[in-house]
Short mmCIF file of C-alpha atoms and ligand atoms in Angstrom, two decimals:
data_model
loop_
_atom_site.label_atom_id
_atom_site.label_comp_id
_atom_site.label_asym_id
_atom_site.label_seq_id
_atom_site.Cartn_x
_atom_site.Cartn_y
_atom_site.Cartn_z
CA MET Z 661 -0.91 -14.76 -49.95
CA ASP Z 662 0.91 -16.70 -47.24
CA ARG Z 663 -1.15 -18.49 -44.57
CA THR Z 664 -0.72 -19.68 -41.00
CA GLN Z 665 -2.97 -20.62 -38.10
CA VAL Z 666 -1.64 -18.11 -35.54
CA ALA Z 667 0.29 -14.95 -36.46
CA ILE Z 668 2.40 -13.86 -33.50
CA ILE Z 669 3.56 -10.25 -33.42
CA GLY Z 670 6.71 -9.74 -31.31
CA ALA Z 671 9.59 -12.07 -30.42
CA GLY Z 672 9.96 -11.11 -26.77
CA PRO Z 673 9.54 -13.86 -24.18
CA SER Z 674 5.76 -14.03 -24.63
CA GLY Z 675 5.80 -14.33 -28.44
CA LEU Z 676 8.61 -16.88 -28.50
CA LEU Z 677 7.13 -19.01 -25.70
CA LEU Z 678 3.67 -19.01 -27.31
CA SER Z 679 5.20 -19.94 -30.67
CA GLN Z 680 7.12 -22.85 -29.17
CA LEU Z 681 4.14 -24.24 -27.18
CA LEU Z 682 1.83 -23.99 -30.20
CA TYR Z 683 4.44 -25.70 -32.39
CA LEU Z 684 4.79 -28.57 -29.88
CA ASN Z 685 1.02 -29.01 -30.10
CA GLY Z 686 0.98 -29.09 -33.89
CA ILE Z 687 -0.33 -25.56 -34.42
CA ASP Z 688 1.31 -23.66 -37.29
CA ASN Z 689 2.49 -20.13 -36.49
CA ILE Z 690 4.73 -17.31 -37.69
CA VAL Z 691 6.52 -14.80 -35.47
CA LEU Z 692 7.11 -11.28 -36.81
CA GLU Z 693 9.62 -9.17 -34.90
CA ARG Z 694 10.54 -5.58 -35.66
CA GLN Z 695 14.05 -5.70 -34.22
CA SER Z 696 17.11 -7.76 -35.18
CA ARG Z 697 17.84 -11.07 -33.50
CA GLU Z 698 20.92 -9.55 -31.78
CA HIS Z 699 18.87 -6.65 -30.40
CA VAL Z 700 16.18 -8.97 -29.00
CA ALA Z 701 18.71 -11.36 -27.48
CA GLY Z 702 20.75 -8.55 -25.91
CA ARG Z 703 18.01 -6.62 -24.09
CA ILE Z 704 18.77 -6.71 -20.35
CA ARG Z 705 15.54 -6.88 -18.40
CA ALA Z 706 14.03 -9.37 -15.98
CA GLY Z 707 16.03 -11.61 -13.70
CA VAL Z 708 13.63 -13.50 -11.42
CA LEU Z 709 11.43 -16.42 -12.54
CA GLU Z 710 8.56 -17.88 -10.56
CA GLN Z 711 8.38 -21.67 -10.32
CA GLY Z 712 5.31 -21.63 -12.61
CA THR Z 713 7.35 -19.86 -15.30
CA VAL Z 714 10.18 -22.37 -14.87
CA GLU Z 715 7.68 -25.21 -15.32
CA LEU Z 716 6.19 -23.65 -18.45
CA LEU Z 717 9.66 -23.23 -19.99
CA LEU Z 718 10.30 -26.90 -19.26
CA LYS Z 719 6.98 -27.84 -20.86
CA ALA Z 720 8.12 -25.82 -23.89
CA LYS Z 721 11.28 -27.97 -23.98
CA SER Z 722 13.33 -24.84 -23.59
CA GLY Z 723 14.48 -25.21 -20.02
CA GLY Z 724 17.50 -27.54 -20.11
CA ARG Z 725 20.21 -24.88 -19.81
CA MET Z 726 18.04 -22.96 -17.34
CA LEU Z 727 17.93 -25.97 -14.99
CA SER Z 728 21.70 -26.25 -14.93
CA GLU Z 729 22.57 -22.53 -14.84
CA ARG Z 730 19.82 -20.90 -12.77
CA LEU Z 731 20.37 -19.91 -9.16
CA VAL Z 732 17.59 -21.12 -6.89
CA HIS Z 733 16.85 -18.53 -4.20
CA ASP Z 734 14.97 -19.56 -1.07
CA GLY Z 735 14.78 -16.01 0.29
CA VAL Z 736 15.15 -12.27 -0.32
CA SER Z 737 16.06 -9.49 2.10
CA LEU Z 738 14.45 -6.16 2.87
CA ALA Z 739 16.87 -3.49 4.07
CA PHE Z 740 15.70 -0.37 5.92
CA ALA Z 741 16.75 1.86 8.81
CA GLY Z 742 20.29 0.47 8.70
CA ARG Z 743 19.24 -3.16 9.12
CA SER Z 744 18.16 -6.02 6.93
CA VAL Z 745 15.42 -8.62 7.38
CA ARG Z 746 15.40 -11.90 5.48
CA VAL Z 747 12.09 -13.08 4.00
CA ASP Z 748 12.37 -16.87 4.04
CA LEU Z 749 10.32 -17.57 0.91
CA LYS Z 750 10.80 -21.32 1.15
CA ALA Z 751 9.82 -21.62 4.82
CA LEU Z 752 6.84 -19.28 4.41
CA THR Z 753 5.43 -20.70 1.16
CA GLY Z 754 7.24 -23.96 0.36
CA SER Z 755 8.44 -22.34 -2.89
CA SER Z 756 11.58 -20.66 -4.19
CA VAL Z 757 12.34 -18.38 -7.15
CA SER Z 758 14.94 -18.86 -9.87
CA VAL Z 759 17.44 -16.23 -10.92
CA TYR Z 760 17.94 -16.63 -14.68
CA GLY Z 761 18.11 -13.63 -16.97
CA GLN Z 762 15.49 -12.73 -19.55
CA THR Z 763 18.35 -12.59 -22.08
CA GLU Z 764 19.01 -16.28 -21.43
CA VAL Z 765 15.30 -17.21 -21.54
CA THR Z 766 15.08 -15.41 -24.90
CA LYS Z 767 18.24 -17.06 -26.27
CA ASP Z 768 17.02 -20.53 -25.24
CA LEU Z 769 13.63 -19.94 -26.88
CA ILE Z 770 15.18 -18.56 -30.09
CA ASP Z 771 17.49 -21.58 -30.24
CA ALA Z 772 14.60 -24.00 -29.69
CA ARG Z 773 12.47 -22.28 -32.33
CA THR Z 774 15.31 -22.11 -34.83
CA ALA Z 775 16.22 -25.79 -34.30
CA ALA Z 776 12.58 -26.69 -35.05
CA GLY Z 777 12.72 -24.73 -38.33
CA ALA Z 778 10.31 -22.07 -37.12
CA ARG Z 779 9.22 -19.17 -39.29
CA LEU Z 780 10.73 -16.50 -37.09
CA MET Z 781 11.16 -13.22 -38.99
CA PHE Z 782 13.42 -10.63 -37.42
CA GLU Z 783 13.56 -7.10 -38.84
CA ALA Z 784 9.96 -7.31 -40.09
CA ALA Z 785 9.08 -3.67 -40.79
CA GLU Z 786 5.76 -1.81 -40.93
CA VAL Z 787 3.80 -4.69 -39.40
CA ALA Z 788 0.06 -3.94 -39.70
CA VAL Z 789 -2.79 -6.08 -38.39
CA ALA Z 790 -6.22 -5.93 -40.09
CA GLU Z 791 -9.64 -7.60 -40.35
CA PHE Z 792 -9.27 -9.22 -36.93
CA ASP Z 793 -12.96 -8.65 -36.30
CA SER Z 794 -13.57 -11.22 -39.05
CA ALA Z 795 -12.79 -14.96 -39.19
CA HIS Z 796 -9.81 -14.29 -41.51
CA PRO Z 797 -7.47 -11.70 -40.02
CA LYS Z 798 -4.61 -10.36 -42.15
CA VAL Z 799 -1.12 -9.23 -41.27
CA ARG Z 800 0.96 -7.11 -43.65
CA TYR Z 801 4.67 -6.43 -43.25
CA ARG Z 802 7.86 -5.65 -45.12
CA HIS Z 803 10.80 -8.00 -44.98
CA ASN Z 804 14.02 -7.82 -46.99
CA GLY Z 805 12.56 -4.95 -48.99
CA ARG Z 806 9.42 -6.88 -50.06
CA THR Z 807 5.83 -6.47 -48.91
CA HIS Z 808 4.12 -9.61 -47.59
CA GLU Z 809 0.52 -10.42 -46.70
CA LEU Z 810 -0.39 -13.18 -44.32
CA SER Z 811 -3.80 -14.70 -43.71
CA CYS Z 812 -4.45 -16.41 -40.35
CA ASP Z 813 -7.10 -17.62 -37.91
CA PHE Z 814 -5.81 -15.67 -34.90
CA ILE Z 815 -3.36 -12.87 -34.13
CA ALA Z 816 -1.42 -12.89 -30.85
CA GLY Z 817 -0.32 -9.36 -29.94
CA CYS Z 818 2.91 -10.14 -28.05
CA ASP Z 819 4.51 -6.87 -29.12
CA GLY Z 820 5.05 -5.15 -25.80
CA TYR Z 821 3.88 -1.80 -24.47
CA HIS Z 822 4.89 0.17 -27.59
CA GLY Z 823 3.58 -2.43 -30.06
CA VAL Z 824 1.17 -2.06 -32.95
CA CYS Z 825 -1.53 -4.56 -31.92
CA ARG Z 826 -3.12 -2.75 -29.00
CA GLN Z 827 -2.96 0.51 -30.95
CA SER Z 828 -4.87 -1.11 -33.86
CA ILE Z 829 -7.93 -1.88 -31.74
CA PRO Z 830 -10.62 0.78 -32.27
CA GLN Z 831 -10.63 3.54 -29.67
CA GLY Z 832 -13.52 2.97 -27.34
CA ALA Z 833 -13.30 -0.84 -27.46
CA LEU Z 834 -10.64 -0.86 -24.75
CA GLN Z 835 -10.58 0.66 -21.32
CA THR Z 836 -7.15 1.66 -20.02
CA PHE Z 837 -6.03 1.93 -16.41
CA GLU Z 838 -2.73 3.64 -15.74
CA ARG Z 839 -0.53 4.92 -12.96
CA THR Z 840 2.84 6.47 -13.62
CA TYR Z 841 5.36 6.86 -10.84
CA PRO Z 842 7.45 10.01 -10.44
CA PHE Z 843 10.76 8.13 -10.75
CA GLY Z 844 12.66 5.47 -12.68
CA TRP Z 845 15.32 2.82 -12.08
CA LEU Z 846 18.89 3.30 -13.16
CA GLY Z 847 20.39 -0.16 -13.61
CA ILE Z 848 23.87 -1.47 -14.23
CA LEU Z 849 25.26 -4.87 -15.05
CA ALA Z 850 28.85 -5.65 -14.03
CA ASP Z 851 31.04 -8.72 -14.03
CA VAL Z 852 31.62 -8.70 -10.28
CA PRO Z 853 30.40 -11.16 -7.62
CA PRO Z 854 27.10 -10.06 -5.99
CA ALA Z 855 27.16 -8.37 -2.57
CA SER Z 856 25.04 -11.18 -1.13
CA HIS Z 857 23.92 -14.61 -2.36
CA GLU Z 858 20.28 -13.42 -2.35
CA LEU Z 859 18.48 -10.28 -3.60
CA ILE Z 860 18.30 -7.23 -1.32
CA TYR Z 861 15.53 -4.62 -1.70
CA SER Z 862 16.53 -1.46 0.17
CA ASN Z 863 14.39 1.43 1.38
CA HIS Z 864 16.53 4.52 2.05
CA ALA Z 865 15.81 8.20 2.66
CA ARG Z 866 17.70 8.99 -0.58
CA GLY Z 867 15.64 6.46 -2.55
CA PHE Z 868 15.27 2.76 -3.32
CA ALA Z 869 18.15 0.44 -4.24
CA LEU Z 870 18.19 -3.20 -5.36
CA CYS Z 871 21.04 -5.69 -5.31
CA SER Z 872 20.37 -8.45 -7.83
CA MET Z 873 22.46 -10.75 -9.98
CA ARG Z 874 22.60 -12.93 -13.05
CA SER Z 875 25.17 -15.40 -11.73
CA MET Z 876 27.75 -15.63 -8.94
CA THR Z 877 30.11 -13.61 -11.14
CA ARG Z 878 27.67 -11.12 -12.71
CA SER Z 879 25.75 -8.55 -10.64
CA ARG Z 880 22.75 -6.41 -11.50
CA TYR Z 881 22.17 -3.32 -9.34
CA TYR Z 882 19.53 -0.62 -9.49
CA VAL Z 883 19.03 2.75 -7.81
CA GLN Z 884 15.84 4.81 -7.94
CA CYS Z 885 16.46 7.95 -10.02
CA ALA Z 886 14.58 10.99 -11.31
CA LEU Z 887 12.58 10.50 -14.52
CA ASP Z 888 14.62 13.12 -16.39
CA GLU Z 889 17.95 11.66 -15.29
CA LYS Z 890 20.61 11.38 -18.04
CA LEU Z 891 22.87 8.34 -18.28
CA GLU Z 892 25.85 10.62 -19.03
CA ALA Z 893 25.42 12.08 -15.55
CA TRP Z 894 26.07 8.66 -14.04
CA PRO Z 895 29.66 7.52 -14.54
CA ASP Z 896 30.24 4.16 -12.84
CA ALA Z 897 31.93 5.72 -9.79
CA ARG Z 898 28.88 7.88 -9.04
CA PHE Z 899 26.58 4.86 -9.37
CA TRP Z 900 28.62 2.71 -6.98
CA ASP Z 901 28.82 5.55 -4.42
CA GLU Z 902 25.07 6.16 -4.55
CA LEU Z 903 24.30 2.44 -4.32
CA ARG Z 904 26.49 1.99 -1.23
CA VAL Z 905 25.01 5.01 0.54
CA ARG Z 906 21.55 3.45 0.17
CA LEU Z 907 22.52 0.09 1.73
CA PRO Z 908 23.11 -0.86 5.38
CA ASP Z 909 26.86 -0.58 6.23
CA GLU Z 910 27.49 -4.31 6.30
CA ILE Z 911 26.00 -4.85 2.85
CA ALA Z 912 27.63 -1.71 1.42
CA ALA Z 913 31.00 -3.04 2.56
CA ALA Z 914 30.38 -6.28 0.65
CA VAL Z 915 29.65 -4.52 -2.69
CA ILE Z 916 32.44 -5.28 -5.13
CA THR Z 917 32.68 -2.63 -7.82
CA GLY Z 918 33.89 -2.92 -11.41
CA PRO Z 919 33.27 -1.45 -14.85
CA SER Z 920 29.64 -1.60 -16.00
CA ILE Z 921 28.89 -3.65 -19.10
CA GLU Z 922 25.40 -2.18 -19.45
CA LYS Z 923 23.68 0.85 -17.98
CA SER Z 924 20.09 1.95 -18.62
CA ILE Z 925 17.15 3.85 -17.16
CA ALA Z 926 13.62 2.40 -17.04
CA PRO Z 927 10.50 4.39 -16.09
CA LEU Z 928 8.05 2.76 -13.69
CA ARG Z 929 4.38 2.39 -14.52
CA SER Z 930 1.30 0.32 -13.86
CA PHE Z 931 -0.89 -0.15 -16.92
CA VAL Z 932 -3.75 -2.50 -17.81
CA VAL Z 933 -6.14 -2.64 -20.77
CA GLU Z 934 -9.46 -4.42 -20.72
CA PRO Z 935 -10.51 -6.65 -22.37
CA LEU Z 936 -7.52 -8.59 -23.75
CA ARG Z 937 -9.43 -9.85 -26.78
CA PHE Z 938 -10.90 -8.01 -29.71
CA GLY Z 939 -12.35 -10.42 -32.30
CA GLN Z 940 -9.56 -12.80 -33.29
CA LEU Z 941 -6.82 -10.59 -31.81
CA PHE Z 942 -5.48 -11.44 -28.34
CA LEU Z 943 -3.20 -9.17 -26.30
CA VAL Z 944 -0.48 -10.95 -24.34
CA GLY Z 945 2.22 -9.85 -21.87
CA ASP Z 946 3.47 -6.26 -21.82
CA ALA Z 947 1.13 -5.39 -24.73
CA ALA Z 948 -1.72 -5.93 -22.26
CA HIS Z 949 -0.30 -4.90 -18.90
CA ILE Z 950 2.79 -3.36 -17.34
CA VAL Z 951 3.81 -3.50 -13.70
CA PRO Z 952 6.67 -1.66 -12.01
CA PRO Z 953 9.65 -4.06 -11.75
CA THR Z 954 9.76 -4.01 -7.93
CA GLY Z 955 7.75 -7.23 -7.58
CA ALA Z 956 9.64 -8.99 -10.43
CA LYS Z 957 6.31 -9.87 -11.99
CA GLY Z 958 6.31 -8.62 -15.64
CA LEU Z 959 7.91 -11.57 -17.39
CA ASN Z 960 6.12 -14.01 -15.10
CA LEU Z 961 2.80 -12.42 -15.94
CA ALA Z 962 3.60 -12.62 -19.65
CA ALA Z 963 4.29 -16.35 -19.21
CA ALA Z 964 1.03 -16.77 -17.27
CA ASP Z 965 -0.93 -15.18 -20.17
CA VAL Z 966 0.80 -17.52 -22.62
CA ARG Z 967 -0.12 -20.48 -20.45
CA VAL Z 968 -3.83 -19.66 -20.67
CA LEU Z 969 -3.79 -18.69 -24.37
CA TYR Z 970 -1.86 -21.67 -25.71
CA GLN Z 971 -4.14 -24.09 -23.83
CA ALA Z 972 -7.19 -22.30 -25.22
CA LEU Z 973 -5.83 -22.46 -28.77
CA VAL Z 974 -4.90 -26.13 -28.41
CA GLU Z 975 -8.40 -26.89 -27.19
CA TYR Z 976 -9.88 -24.94 -30.10
CA TYR Z 977 -7.84 -26.76 -32.77
CA ARG Z 978 -8.41 -30.19 -31.18
CA THR Z 979 -12.11 -29.95 -30.42
CA SER Z 980 -13.44 -26.70 -31.99
CA ARG Z 981 -14.45 -25.64 -28.49
CA THR Z 982 -14.20 -21.89 -27.98
CA ASP Z 983 -15.05 -21.59 -24.29
CA LEU Z 984 -11.43 -21.31 -23.10
CA LEU Z 985 -10.69 -18.68 -25.78
CA GLU Z 986 -13.73 -16.80 -24.55
CA ARG Z 987 -12.42 -16.92 -20.98
CA TYR Z 988 -8.84 -15.87 -21.86
CA SER Z 989 -9.35 -12.19 -21.12
CA GLN Z 990 -11.08 -12.78 -17.80
CA LEU Z 991 -8.55 -15.37 -16.58
CA ALA Z 992 -5.49 -13.39 -17.63
CA LEU Z 993 -6.84 -10.11 -16.25
CA ARG Z 994 -7.59 -11.61 -12.87
CA ARG Z 995 -3.98 -12.67 -12.42
CA ALA Z 996 -2.73 -9.40 -13.95
CA TRP Z 997 -4.64 -7.28 -11.44
CA LEU Z 998 -3.31 -9.36 -8.54
CA ALA Z 999 0.22 -8.67 -9.81
CA VAL Z 1000 -0.60 -4.99 -10.37
CA ARG Z 1001 -1.74 -4.75 -6.77
CA PHE Z 1002 1.31 -6.51 -5.34
CA SER Z 1003 3.78 -4.57 -7.52
CA TRP Z 1004 2.11 -1.26 -6.65
CA TRP Z 1005 2.16 -2.08 -2.93
CA PHE Z 1006 5.79 -3.24 -2.90
CA THR Z 1007 6.79 -0.18 -4.94
CA SER Z 1008 4.94 2.11 -2.56
CA ILE Z 1009 6.68 0.86 0.59
CA MET Z 1010 10.20 0.77 -0.90
CA HIS Z 1011 10.55 4.04 -2.90
CA LYS Z 1012 10.97 7.68 -2.03
CA PHE Z 1013 7.87 9.51 -3.30
CA SER Z 1014 8.48 12.94 -1.79
CA ASP Z 1015 10.55 14.83 0.76
CA ASP Z 1016 7.68 14.52 3.26
CA PRO Z 1017 9.23 12.80 6.32
CA PHE Z 1018 5.77 11.53 7.38
CA ASN Z 1019 5.73 9.25 4.32
CA HIS Z 1020 9.14 7.84 5.09
CA ARG Z 1021 8.21 7.18 8.74
CA LEU Z 1022 5.07 5.36 7.55
CA GLN Z 1023 7.15 3.16 5.25
CA LEU Z 1024 9.56 2.37 8.06
CA ALA Z 1025 6.64 1.47 10.33
CA GLU Z 1026 5.24 -0.84 7.65
CA LEU Z 1027 8.62 -2.53 7.19
CA ASP Z 1028 9.02 -2.80 10.96
CA TYR Z 1029 5.59 -4.43 11.22
CA LEU Z 1030 6.35 -6.76 8.30
CA SER Z 1031 9.59 -7.94 9.82
CA GLY Z 1032 7.85 -8.93 13.06
CA SER Z 1033 4.72 -10.51 11.61
CA THR Z 1034 4.69 -13.98 10.09
CA ALA Z 1035 1.25 -13.21 8.64
CA ALA Z 1036 2.52 -10.09 6.84
CA LEU Z 1037 5.71 -11.79 5.68
CA THR Z 1038 3.70 -14.73 4.33
CA SER Z 1039 1.53 -12.34 2.34
CA LEU Z 1040 4.62 -10.77 0.78
CA ALA Z 1041 6.27 -14.15 0.18
CA GLU Z 1042 3.28 -15.83 -1.47
CA ASN Z 1043 2.92 -12.95 -3.92
CA TYR Z 1044 6.67 -12.80 -4.61
CA VAL Z 1045 7.00 -16.51 -5.44
CA GLY Z 1046 3.83 -16.32 -7.57
CA LEU Z 1047 0.21 -16.95 -6.63
CA PRO Z 1048 -1.19 -20.38 -7.48
CA PHE Z 1049 -2.76 -20.67 -10.93
CA GLU Z 1050 -6.25 -21.50 -9.64
CA ILE Z 1051 -6.48 -17.92 -8.35
P1 LIG A 2574 8.56 -7.52 -24.70
O1 LIG A 2574 9.70 -8.17 -24.02
O2 LIG A 2574 8.45 -6.03 -24.67
O3 LIG A 2574 8.60 -8.00 -26.21
C1 LIG A 2574 7.82 -7.40 -27.23
C2 LIG A 2574 8.51 -7.61 -28.57
O4 LIG A 2574 7.68 -7.07 -29.61
C3 LIG A 2574 9.83 -6.87 -28.65
O5 LIG A 2574 10.85 -7.76 -29.10
C4 LIG A 2574 9.58 -5.75 -29.65
O6 LIG A 2574 10.74 -5.40 -30.40
C5 LIG A 2574 8.50 -6.37 -30.52
N1 LIG A 2574 7.67 -5.36 -31.22
C6 LIG A 2574 7.21 -4.19 -30.73
N2 LIG A 2574 6.50 -3.54 -31.67
C7 LIG A 2574 6.50 -4.33 -32.77
C8 LIG A 2574 5.94 -4.20 -34.07
N3 LIG A 2574 5.24 -3.11 -34.41
N4 LIG A 2574 6.14 -5.19 -34.96
C9 LIG A 2574 6.85 -6.30 -34.61
N5 LIG A 2574 7.42 -6.47 -33.40
C10 LIG A 2574 7.24 -5.50 -32.49
N6 LIG A 2574 9.77 -9.09 -15.13
C11 LIG A 2574 9.89 -10.15 -14.27
O7 LIG A 2574 9.04 -11.06 -14.33
N7 LIG A 2574 10.91 -10.26 -13.37
C12 LIG A 2574 11.86 -9.29 -13.26
O8 LIG A 2574 12.80 -9.45 -12.47
C13 LIG A 2574 11.75 -8.13 -14.11
N8 LIG A 2574 12.66 -7.14 -14.07
C14 LIG A 2574 12.58 -6.10 -14.96
C15 LIG A 2574 13.54 -5.11 -14.88
C16 LIG A 2574 13.49 -4.04 -15.78
C17 LIG A 2574 14.53 -2.95 -15.67
C18 LIG A 2574 12.46 -3.98 -16.77
C19 LIG A 2574 12.42 -2.82 -17.76
C20 LIG A 2574 11.51 -4.97 -16.85
C21 LIG A 2574 11.55 -6.03 -15.95
N9 LIG A 2574 10.61 -7.05 -15.98
C22 LIG A 2574 10.68 -8.08 -15.08
C23 LIG A 2574 9.53 -7.02 -16.98
C24 LIG A 2574 9.79 -7.90 -18.21
O9 LIG A 2574 11.04 -7.58 -18.78
C25 LIG A 2574 8.67 -7.73 -19.25
O10 LIG A 2574 7.44 -7.88 -18.60
C26 LIG A 2574 8.78 -8.75 -20.40
O11 LIG A 2574 9.81 -8.39 -21.28
C27 LIG A 2574 7.48 -8.84 -21.20
O12 LIG A 2574 7.64 -9.70 -22.29
P2 LIG A 2574 6.79 -9.52 -23.61
O13 LIG A 2574 7.27 -10.58 -24.55
O14 LIG A 2574 5.35 -9.45 -23.29
O15 LIG A 2574 7.17 -8.07 -24.16
C1 LIG A 2575 16.73 -7.97 -11.99
O1 LIG A 2575 17.61 -8.77 -11.61
O2 LIG A 2575 16.83 -7.35 -13.06
C2 LIG A 2575 15.56 -7.73 -11.12
C3 LIG A 2575 15.37 -8.50 -10.00
C4 LIG A 2575 14.29 -8.27 -9.18
C5 LIG A 2575 13.40 -7.28 -9.50
C6 LIG A 2575 13.56 -6.52 -10.64
C7 LIG A 2575 14.65 -6.73 -11.46
O3 LIG A 2575 12.34 -7.05 -8.67
#
């Protein structure tokens, strides 16, 4: 039977980052990932990194390319009622955010792990976690047609919302909190310059729209869509028309269209499980909590979990102290709930929930208030750039 100190399930950003930080601190680990390397590296998801996430990637010695290629954004704009209001993140909080795609974060981490000779198994099938309520958890999986068994001290469940780890915890040991939203986001990626040099979040009577980017030559746009929407119903021309209708005229006129290189639909949900630890199994990132993408918090929250867990594991292996491991769930959940609240609030003021005009008028009043109140804008800005870690 093979052995490691920490078995990490999932090679998304949380699994890869945890693996790299543990490795740099002399802690042996194996990462087991169900999908192929190409699939993991190609998944288009997050685009906005908080400064704390940037710093953790640098600490993981996986931030060199990010520093040279990221776009630092000092503000974002909120568009509504035909106008747009800039939220000056830097002036309001002293902080900025970085635009650098999750695909690039993942590629950099895979490269760093591979260069260090990591045991990073892609296409690991039928991963099963067992005996994690004992001091010697086991992980079984199939790789290259052979069955393997791994013995470890800890299991990190970094396997996302649909992963096996959370589902392996006995029913009744976890409490789940969930809110689904009656809509999704239809997103496209296109090699065209962005409409504006900063992100624009737009509230419109027809539904939400977001102008984002990956670089000054690659744009990422989203429009709110119905949950049962089919991609086939959205040829590029229809997407561009719908996007422009939902933006103030001046911004719509600046949208440069082109063929999409990716198009996908994502449902929106808020989801949290408690606690994040069961015996020697720890839940991390999307396996533990999901937020709607409006606040750009999911990947940042995953990184924040990793930050707490790797420090706790380092402390355990250096000193045998278990107090930080014991506090992992409480510390990570506190930050998670703050992000759940912010993402829910931002989602609720920007999206169309019903045809009820009262709701839309309320949203417009809230946005009107926000745009005239430094206190309200500061509240938005400090959540958007990421709350301090002491909180
Ligand atoms: P995941 O990325 O889901 O990784 C989990 C990994 O585990 C996957 O590779 C999966 O294949 C693997 N796995 C699953 N099951 C198994 C199994 N049984 N065995 C082995 N491996 C398994 N967040 C932000 O911070 N900012 C943003 O701007 C932002 N925008 C977003 C936009 C969209 C459209 C979406 C959908 C999400 C966005 N997010 C954003 C959220 C962010 O992408 C996620 O929070 C992030 O991917 C979580 O990382 P993770 O490693 O925890 O989970
Ligand atoms: C993205 O660029 O994919 C993106 C940006 C901001 C968000 C969500 C997604 O809030």
